[in-house]
Coordinates of C-alpha atoms and ligand atoms in Angstrom, one line a residue:
M1459 CA 223.2 92.1 -20.6
R1460 CA 227.0 93.5 -20.6
D1461 CA 226.5 95.6 -23.4
A1462 CA 222.6 96.5 -22.4
N1463 CA 224.4 97.7 -19.0
A1464 CA 227.5 99.9 -20.8
A1465 CA 225.1 101.4 -22.8
Y1466 CA 223.1 102.5 -19.9
Y1467 CA 225.5 103.5 -17.7
G1468 CA 227.6 105.0 -20.3
G1469 CA 224.9 107.2 -21.7
R1470 CA 223.3 108.3 -18.5
D1471 CA 223.3 109.4 -14.6
P1472 CA 220.5 106.5 -13.2
L1473 CA 220.5 108.0 -9.6
G1474 CA 218.3 109.9 -7.6
R1475 CA 214.6 110.7 -7.7
A1476 CA 214.4 111.4 -11.3
G1477 CA 216.6 108.6 -12.4
D1478 CA 215.7 105.2 -12.1
F1479 CA 217.1 104.2 -9.0
I1480 CA 218.4 105.3 -5.5
T1481 CA 221.3 103.9 -3.7
A1482 CA 222.3 103.7 -0.3
P1483 CA 225.0 106.4 -0.3
E1484 CA 222.3 108.6 -2.7
I1485 CA 219.7 108.4 0.9
S1486 CA 222.1 109.6 3.5
Q1487 CA 225.6 110.8 4.4
M1488 CA 225.6 108.3 7.4
F1489 CA 226.1 105.4 4.9
G1490 CA 229.5 106.5 3.7
E1491 CA 230.8 108.1 6.5
L1492 CA 230.2 105.1 9.1
I1493 CA 232.2 102.8 5.8
G1494 CA 234.9 105.4 5.9
L1495 CA 235.1 105.2 9.9
W1496 CA 235.0 101.5 9.0
C1497 CA 238.3 101.8 6.7
A1498 CA 240.0 104.0 9.5
D1499 CA 239.4 101.7 12.2
L1500 CA 240.3 98.7 10.1
T1501 CA 243.7 100.2 8.5
L1502 CA 244.9 101.5 12.1
R1503 CA 244.5 98.1 13.9
A1504 CA 246.2 96.8 10.8
G1505 CA 248.7 99.3 11.3
A1506 CA 248.6 100.1 7.3
P1507 CA 247.7 103.5 7.5
D1508 CA 249.2 104.0 4.3
F1509 CA 246.4 102.4 1.7
A1510 CA 244.5 103.4 -1.5
Y1511 CA 240.9 104.0 -0.8
V1512 CA 239.5 101.9 -4.0
E1513 CA 235.7 102.2 -4.9
L1514 CA 234.2 99.9 -7.8
G1515 CA 231.6 101.4 -9.7
P1516 CA 231.3 104.5 -7.8
G1517 CA 228.4 106.0 -9.1
R1518 CA 228.3 110.2 -8.4
G1519 CA 231.6 109.4 -6.1
T1520 CA 228.9 110.8 -3.4
L1521 CA 230.1 107.6 -1.0
A1522 CA 234.0 108.4 -1.0
A1523 CA 233.2 111.8 -0.7
D1524 CA 231.7 110.7 2.8
A1525 CA 233.8 108.5 3.7
R1526 CA 236.6 110.3 3.3
R1527 CA 235.8 113.1 5.3
A1528 CA 235.3 110.7 7.9
M1529 CA 238.7 109.1 7.2
A1530 CA 240.2 112.6 7.2
K1531 CA 238.5 113.0 11.1
A1532 CA 240.4 110.2 12.1
G1533 CA 244.2 111.5 10.6
L1534 CA 243.7 109.7 7.0
N1535 CA 244.0 111.0 3.9
P1536 CA 244.4 107.9 1.4
P1537 CA 244.7 108.5 -2.4
V1538 CA 241.2 107.9 -4.0
H1539 CA 241.1 104.9 -6.9
F1540 CA 238.3 104.7 -8.8
V1541 CA 237.4 101.9 -11.1
E1542 CA 234.5 103.6 -13.4
T1543 CA 233.6 102.7 -16.8
S1544 CA 230.8 105.2 -17.4
P1545 CA 232.0 108.8 -19.2
V1546 CA 228.8 110.5 -17.7
L1547 CA 229.4 109.2 -14.1
R1548 CA 233.5 109.8 -14.2
E1549 CA 232.3 113.5 -14.7
K1550 CA 230.1 113.6 -11.8
Q1551 CA 232.5 112.0 -9.5
R1552 CA 235.7 114.6 -10.7
G1553 CA 232.6 116.8 -9.0
A1554 CA 232.7 115.0 -5.9
V1555 CA 236.4 113.5 -5.5
P1556 CA 238.4 115.7 -8.0
D1557 CA 241.8 114.3 -7.3
A1558 CA 240.3 110.6 -7.9
Q1559 CA 242.6 108.4 -10.2
W1560 CA 240.2 106.3 -12.7
H1561 CA 240.4 102.9 -14.0
D1562 CA 239.0 101.1 -16.8
D1563 CA 239.1 97.8 -14.7
V1564 CA 240.6 96.6 -11.3
A1565 CA 244.0 95.8 -13.8
T1566 CA 245.8 98.8 -13.3
L1567 CA 245.5 99.5 -9.2
P1568 CA 247.9 100.4 -7.5
V1569 CA 251.1 97.7 -6.5
D1570 CA 252.5 99.6 -4.0
R1571 CA 250.1 99.1 -1.0
P1572 CA 246.9 97.7 0.6
L1573 CA 244.1 98.7 -1.3
V1574 CA 240.9 99.4 1.1
I1575 CA 238.1 98.4 -1.7
V1576 CA 234.4 99.4 -1.5
A1577 CA 231.4 98.3 -3.7
N1578 CA 227.9 99.3 -3.6
E1579 CA 225.7 97.5 -5.9
F1580 CA 228.5 96.7 -8.2
F1581 CA 228.5 93.2 -8.4
D1582 CA 225.0 93.3 -9.3
A1583 CA 225.6 95.1 -12.6
L1584 CA 228.0 92.8 -14.1
P1585 CA 226.4 90.5 -16.7
I1586 CA 225.3 86.7 -15.7
R1587 CA 224.6 83.7 -17.0
Q1588 CA 221.4 81.7 -16.5
Y1589 CA 221.5 77.9 -16.7
E1590 CA 218.1 75.8 -16.6
R1591 CA 218.0 72.1 -15.6
T1592 CA 215.5 70.5 -18.9
G1593 CA 214.9 67.0 -19.8
L1594 CA 217.7 66.9 -21.5
G1595 CA 220.2 68.2 -18.7
W1596 CA 221.6 71.8 -18.1
R1597 CA 221.5 74.2 -20.7
E1598 CA 221.7 77.3 -20.6
R1599 CA 219.5 80.3 -21.3
M1600 CA 220.3 82.5 -23.9
V1601 CA 218.4 86.0 -26.0
A1602 CA 218.1 86.2 -29.5
N1603 CA 215.5 88.3 -31.1
G1604 CA 214.3 89.6 -28.1
R1605 CA 213.1 86.4 -26.2
F1606 CA 214.5 83.8 -24.4
L1607 CA 215.5 80.7 -25.7
R1608 CA 217.6 77.4 -25.0
G1609 CA 220.9 76.6 -26.2
E1610 CA 221.9 73.3 -27.0
A1611 CA 225.0 72.7 -25.6
D1612 CA 225.6 70.6 -22.3
C1613 CA 226.6 72.9 -19.5
A1614 CA 226.7 70.4 -16.3
D1615 CA 229.9 71.6 -15.8
A1616 CA 228.8 75.3 -14.8
I1617 CA 226.5 73.7 -12.0
P1618 CA 227.6 73.7 -8.4
L1619 CA 227.5 70.3 -7.4
A1620 CA 224.8 70.9 -4.7
L1621 CA 222.4 71.9 -7.5
S1622 CA 223.0 69.1 -9.7
D1623 CA 219.9 67.4 -9.1
A1624 CA 217.7 70.6 -8.9
P1625 CA 214.2 70.1 -10.4
L1626 CA 213.0 70.3 -13.9
G1627 CA 212.5 73.7 -14.9
A1628 CA 214.7 75.2 -12.2
I1629 CA 217.3 78.2 -12.8
V1630 CA 221.1 78.3 -11.7
E1631 CA 223.0 81.4 -11.9
R1632 CA 226.6 82.5 -12.3
N1633 CA 228.2 85.8 -12.8
P1634 CA 231.4 84.7 -14.4
E1635 CA 232.7 88.3 -14.4
A1636 CA 232.2 89.3 -11.0
E1637 CA 234.1 85.4 -10.0
A1638 CA 237.3 87.2 -12.1
I1639 CA 237.1 90.8 -10.6
M1640 CA 237.0 88.6 -7.2
A1641 CA 239.8 86.3 -8.1
T1642 CA 242.2 89.3 -9.0
L1643 CA 241.7 91.5 -6.2
A1644 CA 241.8 88.2 -3.8
D1645 CA 245.3 87.9 -5.6
R1646 CA 246.3 91.8 -5.2
I1647 CA 244.9 92.0 -1.6
A1648 CA 247.0 88.7 -0.4
A1649 CA 250.2 90.5 -2.2
Q1650 CA 249.8 94.0 -0.9
G1651 CA 247.5 93.9 2.2
G1652 CA 243.9 94.9 2.4
A1653 CA 240.6 94.2 2.6
L1654 CA 237.2 94.3 0.0
L1655 CA 233.9 95.2 1.5
A1656 CA 230.5 94.4 -0.9
F1657 CA 226.8 95.2 -0.4
D1658 CA 224.4 94.2 -2.6
Y1659 CA 221.1 92.4 -2.8
G1660 CA 221.8 89.3 -2.6
Y1661 CA 221.9 85.7 -1.2
E1662 CA 224.3 82.9 0.0
G1663 CA 224.2 80.5 -2.3
P1664 CA 224.4 77.8 -3.7
A1665 CA 220.8 78.3 -4.5
A1666 CA 218.4 78.0 -7.6
G1667 CA 216.3 80.8 -8.8
D1668 CA 215.8 83.7 -11.6
T1669 CA 217.0 86.9 -10.3
L1670 CA 217.6 88.6 -13.2
Q1671 CA 215.5 91.8 -13.1
A1672 CA 215.2 95.9 -14.9
M1673 CA 214.3 98.7 -13.2
T1674 CA 213.0 102.0 -14.6
A1675 CA 211.8 104.7 -13.2
H1676 CA 211.9 102.9 -9.8
A1677 CA 209.6 99.8 -10.8
F1678 CA 210.3 96.5 -12.2
A1679 CA 210.1 96.0 -16.0
D1680 CA 210.8 93.6 -18.5
P1681 CA 214.5 92.8 -18.8
L1682 CA 214.2 91.8 -22.6
D1683 CA 212.1 95.1 -23.3
A1684 CA 214.6 98.6 -24.9
P1685 CA 218.2 96.8 -24.1
G1686 CA 220.4 99.6 -22.9
T1687 CA 217.8 102.3 -21.6
R1688 CA 217.1 100.4 -18.0
D1689 CA 219.2 99.2 -15.6
L1690 CA 219.9 95.4 -15.3
T1691 CA 221.1 93.4 -12.3
A1692 CA 220.8 90.1 -10.6
H1693 CA 221.3 89.4 -6.9
V1694 CA 225.0 88.5 -5.8
D1695 CA 226.0 85.0 -4.2
F1696 CA 227.8 86.1 -1.7
A1697 CA 228.8 82.7 -0.3
M1698 CA 230.5 82.1 -3.9
L1699 CA 232.5 85.8 -3.4
A1700 CA 233.4 84.3 -0.4
M1701 CA 234.5 81.2 -1.4
I1702 CA 236.9 82.4 -4.3
A1703 CA 238.2 85.0 -1.9
R1704 CA 239.4 81.9 0.7
A1705 CA 240.5 80.3 -2.3
H1706 CA 243.1 82.7 -2.6
G1707 CA 243.8 82.7 0.6
L1708 CA 241.6 85.4 2.5
R1709 CA 239.3 85.6 5.4
P1710 CA 235.9 86.4 4.7
S1711 CA 233.5 87.8 7.2
P1712 CA 230.2 86.2 7.9
C1713 CA 227.3 87.6 5.5
V1714 CA 225.4 90.0 7.2
T1715 CA 222.3 92.3 6.1
Q1716 CA 223.1 96.0 5.8
G1717 CA 220.9 96.8 8.5
A1718 CA 222.9 94.6 11.0
Y1719 CA 226.3 96.2 10.1
L1720 CA 225.4 99.8 9.9
T1721 CA 223.7 99.3 13.3
A1722 CA 226.9 98.2 14.3
L1723 CA 228.8 101.1 13.4
G1724 CA 227.0 103.0 15.2
I1725 CA 223.9 104.5 12.6
D1726 CA 221.5 105.1 15.6
A1727 CA 224.6 107.5 17.4
R1728 CA 225.3 108.9 14.5
A1729 CA 221.5 109.6 13.4
A1730 CA 220.8 111.3 16.9
A1731 CA 224.2 113.5 16.3
L1732 CA 223.3 114.8 13.0
A1733 CA 219.6 115.6 14.6
R1734 CA 220.9 117.6 17.5
A1735 CA 223.1 119.6 14.9
N1736 CA 219.8 120.1 12.9
P1737 CA 216.6 119.8 14.6
A1738 CA 214.5 121.2 11.4
G1739 CA 216.0 117.9 9.7
A1740 CA 215.3 115.4 12.2
Q1741 CA 212.5 113.8 10.6
D1742 CA 214.0 113.5 7.2
I1743 CA 217.2 112.4 9.1
E1744 CA 214.9 109.6 10.7
T1745 CA 213.5 108.6 7.8
A1746 CA 216.7 107.8 6.0
R1747 CA 217.9 105.9 9.0
H1748 CA 214.7 103.9 9.0
R1749 CA 215.2 102.9 5.1
L1750 CA 218.9 102.1 5.3
V1751 CA 218.3 99.8 8.0
A1752 CA 214.9 98.5 8.4
P1753 CA 213.9 94.8 7.6
E1754 CA 211.1 95.9 5.6
A1755 CA 213.0 98.2 3.5
M1756 CA 216.8 98.2 2.7
G1757 CA 217.7 96.5 6.0
R1758 CA 217.4 92.7 5.1
L1759 CA 217.4 92.0 1.2
F1760 CA 220.5 93.9 1.2
K1761 CA 223.7 92.2 2.4
A1762 CA 227.1 93.3 3.5
L1763 CA 230.5 91.2 2.6
S1764 CA 233.5 92.0 3.6
V1765 CA 237.1 89.7 3.0
R1766 CA 240.6 90.7 4.2
H1767 CA 244.2 90.0 4.1
A1768 CA 244.7 86.6 6.3
D1769 CA 247.0 88.7 8.7
W1770 CA 244.5 91.4 9.0
P1771 CA 241.6 92.1 12.0
M1772 CA 238.3 91.1 11.7
P1773 CA 236.5 94.3 10.7
A1774 CA 233.8 95.8 12.2
G1775 CA 230.2 95.3 12.0
F1776 CA 230.8 91.3 11.1
S1777 CA 229.9 90.1 14.8
Ligands
SAH896 N1 228.1 103.2 -6.0 C1 226.9 103.3 -6.4 C2 226.4 103.6 -7.8 C3 225.7 102.0 -8.1 S1 225.4 102.1 -9.6 C4 226.3 104.2 -5.7 O1 225.8 103.4 -4.7 O2 225.3 105.1 -5.8 C5 226.5 100.6 -10.7 C6 227.8 101.6 -10.9 O3 228.7 100.6 -11.5 C7 228.0 102.8 -11.7 O4 228.8 103.5 -11.2 C8 227.8 101.9 -13.0 O5 228.4 102.7 -13.9 C9 229.3 100.7 -12.7 N2 229.6 99.8 -12.9 C10 228.7 98.9 -13.6 N3 229.5 98.0 -14.8 C11 230.5 98.5 -14.3 C12 231.6 97.8 -14.9 N4 231.8 96.7 -15.6 N5 233.3 98.1 -14.9 C13 233.2 99.4 -14.1 N6 231.8 100.3 -13.5 C14 230.6 99.7 -13.8

């Protein structure tokens, strides 16, 4: 999954109507603007206006450009740091945020100031492991020669206690890279101050289920077919990420739906203001707002979670 996604993202810009999938910041400027205001509100209330704005997997840089415009209106112009592996997407990001600084991974992020970190549809692209409850015990579900097969080693240690008695055939997923990145960033935030805000398809585990999926041209595809040419994702276990953050000294927010988060931040008012300024575009603005918040669109399946330094206030959008 790691190699396939590295090849996939490394060689193309998959976003948008002509690509394979579309993300919230590409649907409307409102998404990034509200996140920019969220960053401004949080850092001002925390008394930490000298933070760095960090994005993990920033795509085309659209979210960061919109967020930065909104932050500037609040008088904040933080340096922008992007963690991005794809050369093609780095080039797009350079167009949107020319003065950003790029990182291959989170290890090189600045150490001299609080980090406010945003990740939209990042954790879901990291490689998962799957384990299956078999008659012999827990075995890893592996891939060879284009087919799934069972590993031979006992993997009971990878299974959360609450799932150890799952029925035969149950599949449990872990995302070691997501867990490691959260642990590293939590240590940084605990030492330097700051917060992390993540959006993804996801759930609050522990829960069993096979969520590995492939998308091509806006449709589901066989995840084992044509590796490196389609986007592989898995749903994110937000309870696991929150637990890791807490174990590293941070305070997690509740996990809420994207619809609830954006509504609490005032997307209705922002949509109305944009429509007033551009009456000819009012229908498109309403369509985009609906797509981002409606339960039958992206509003319910996508979740938002934030974690913050123990001394920082509760961020907006989570009550
Ligand atoms: N956040 C963007 C793009 C989401 S797609 C948006 O909302 O539009 C996933 C992004 O994560 C892409 O930019 C991809 O290149 C990047 N990415 C995937 N795996 C990565 C990894 N291991 N390290 C850094 N970036 C990664």
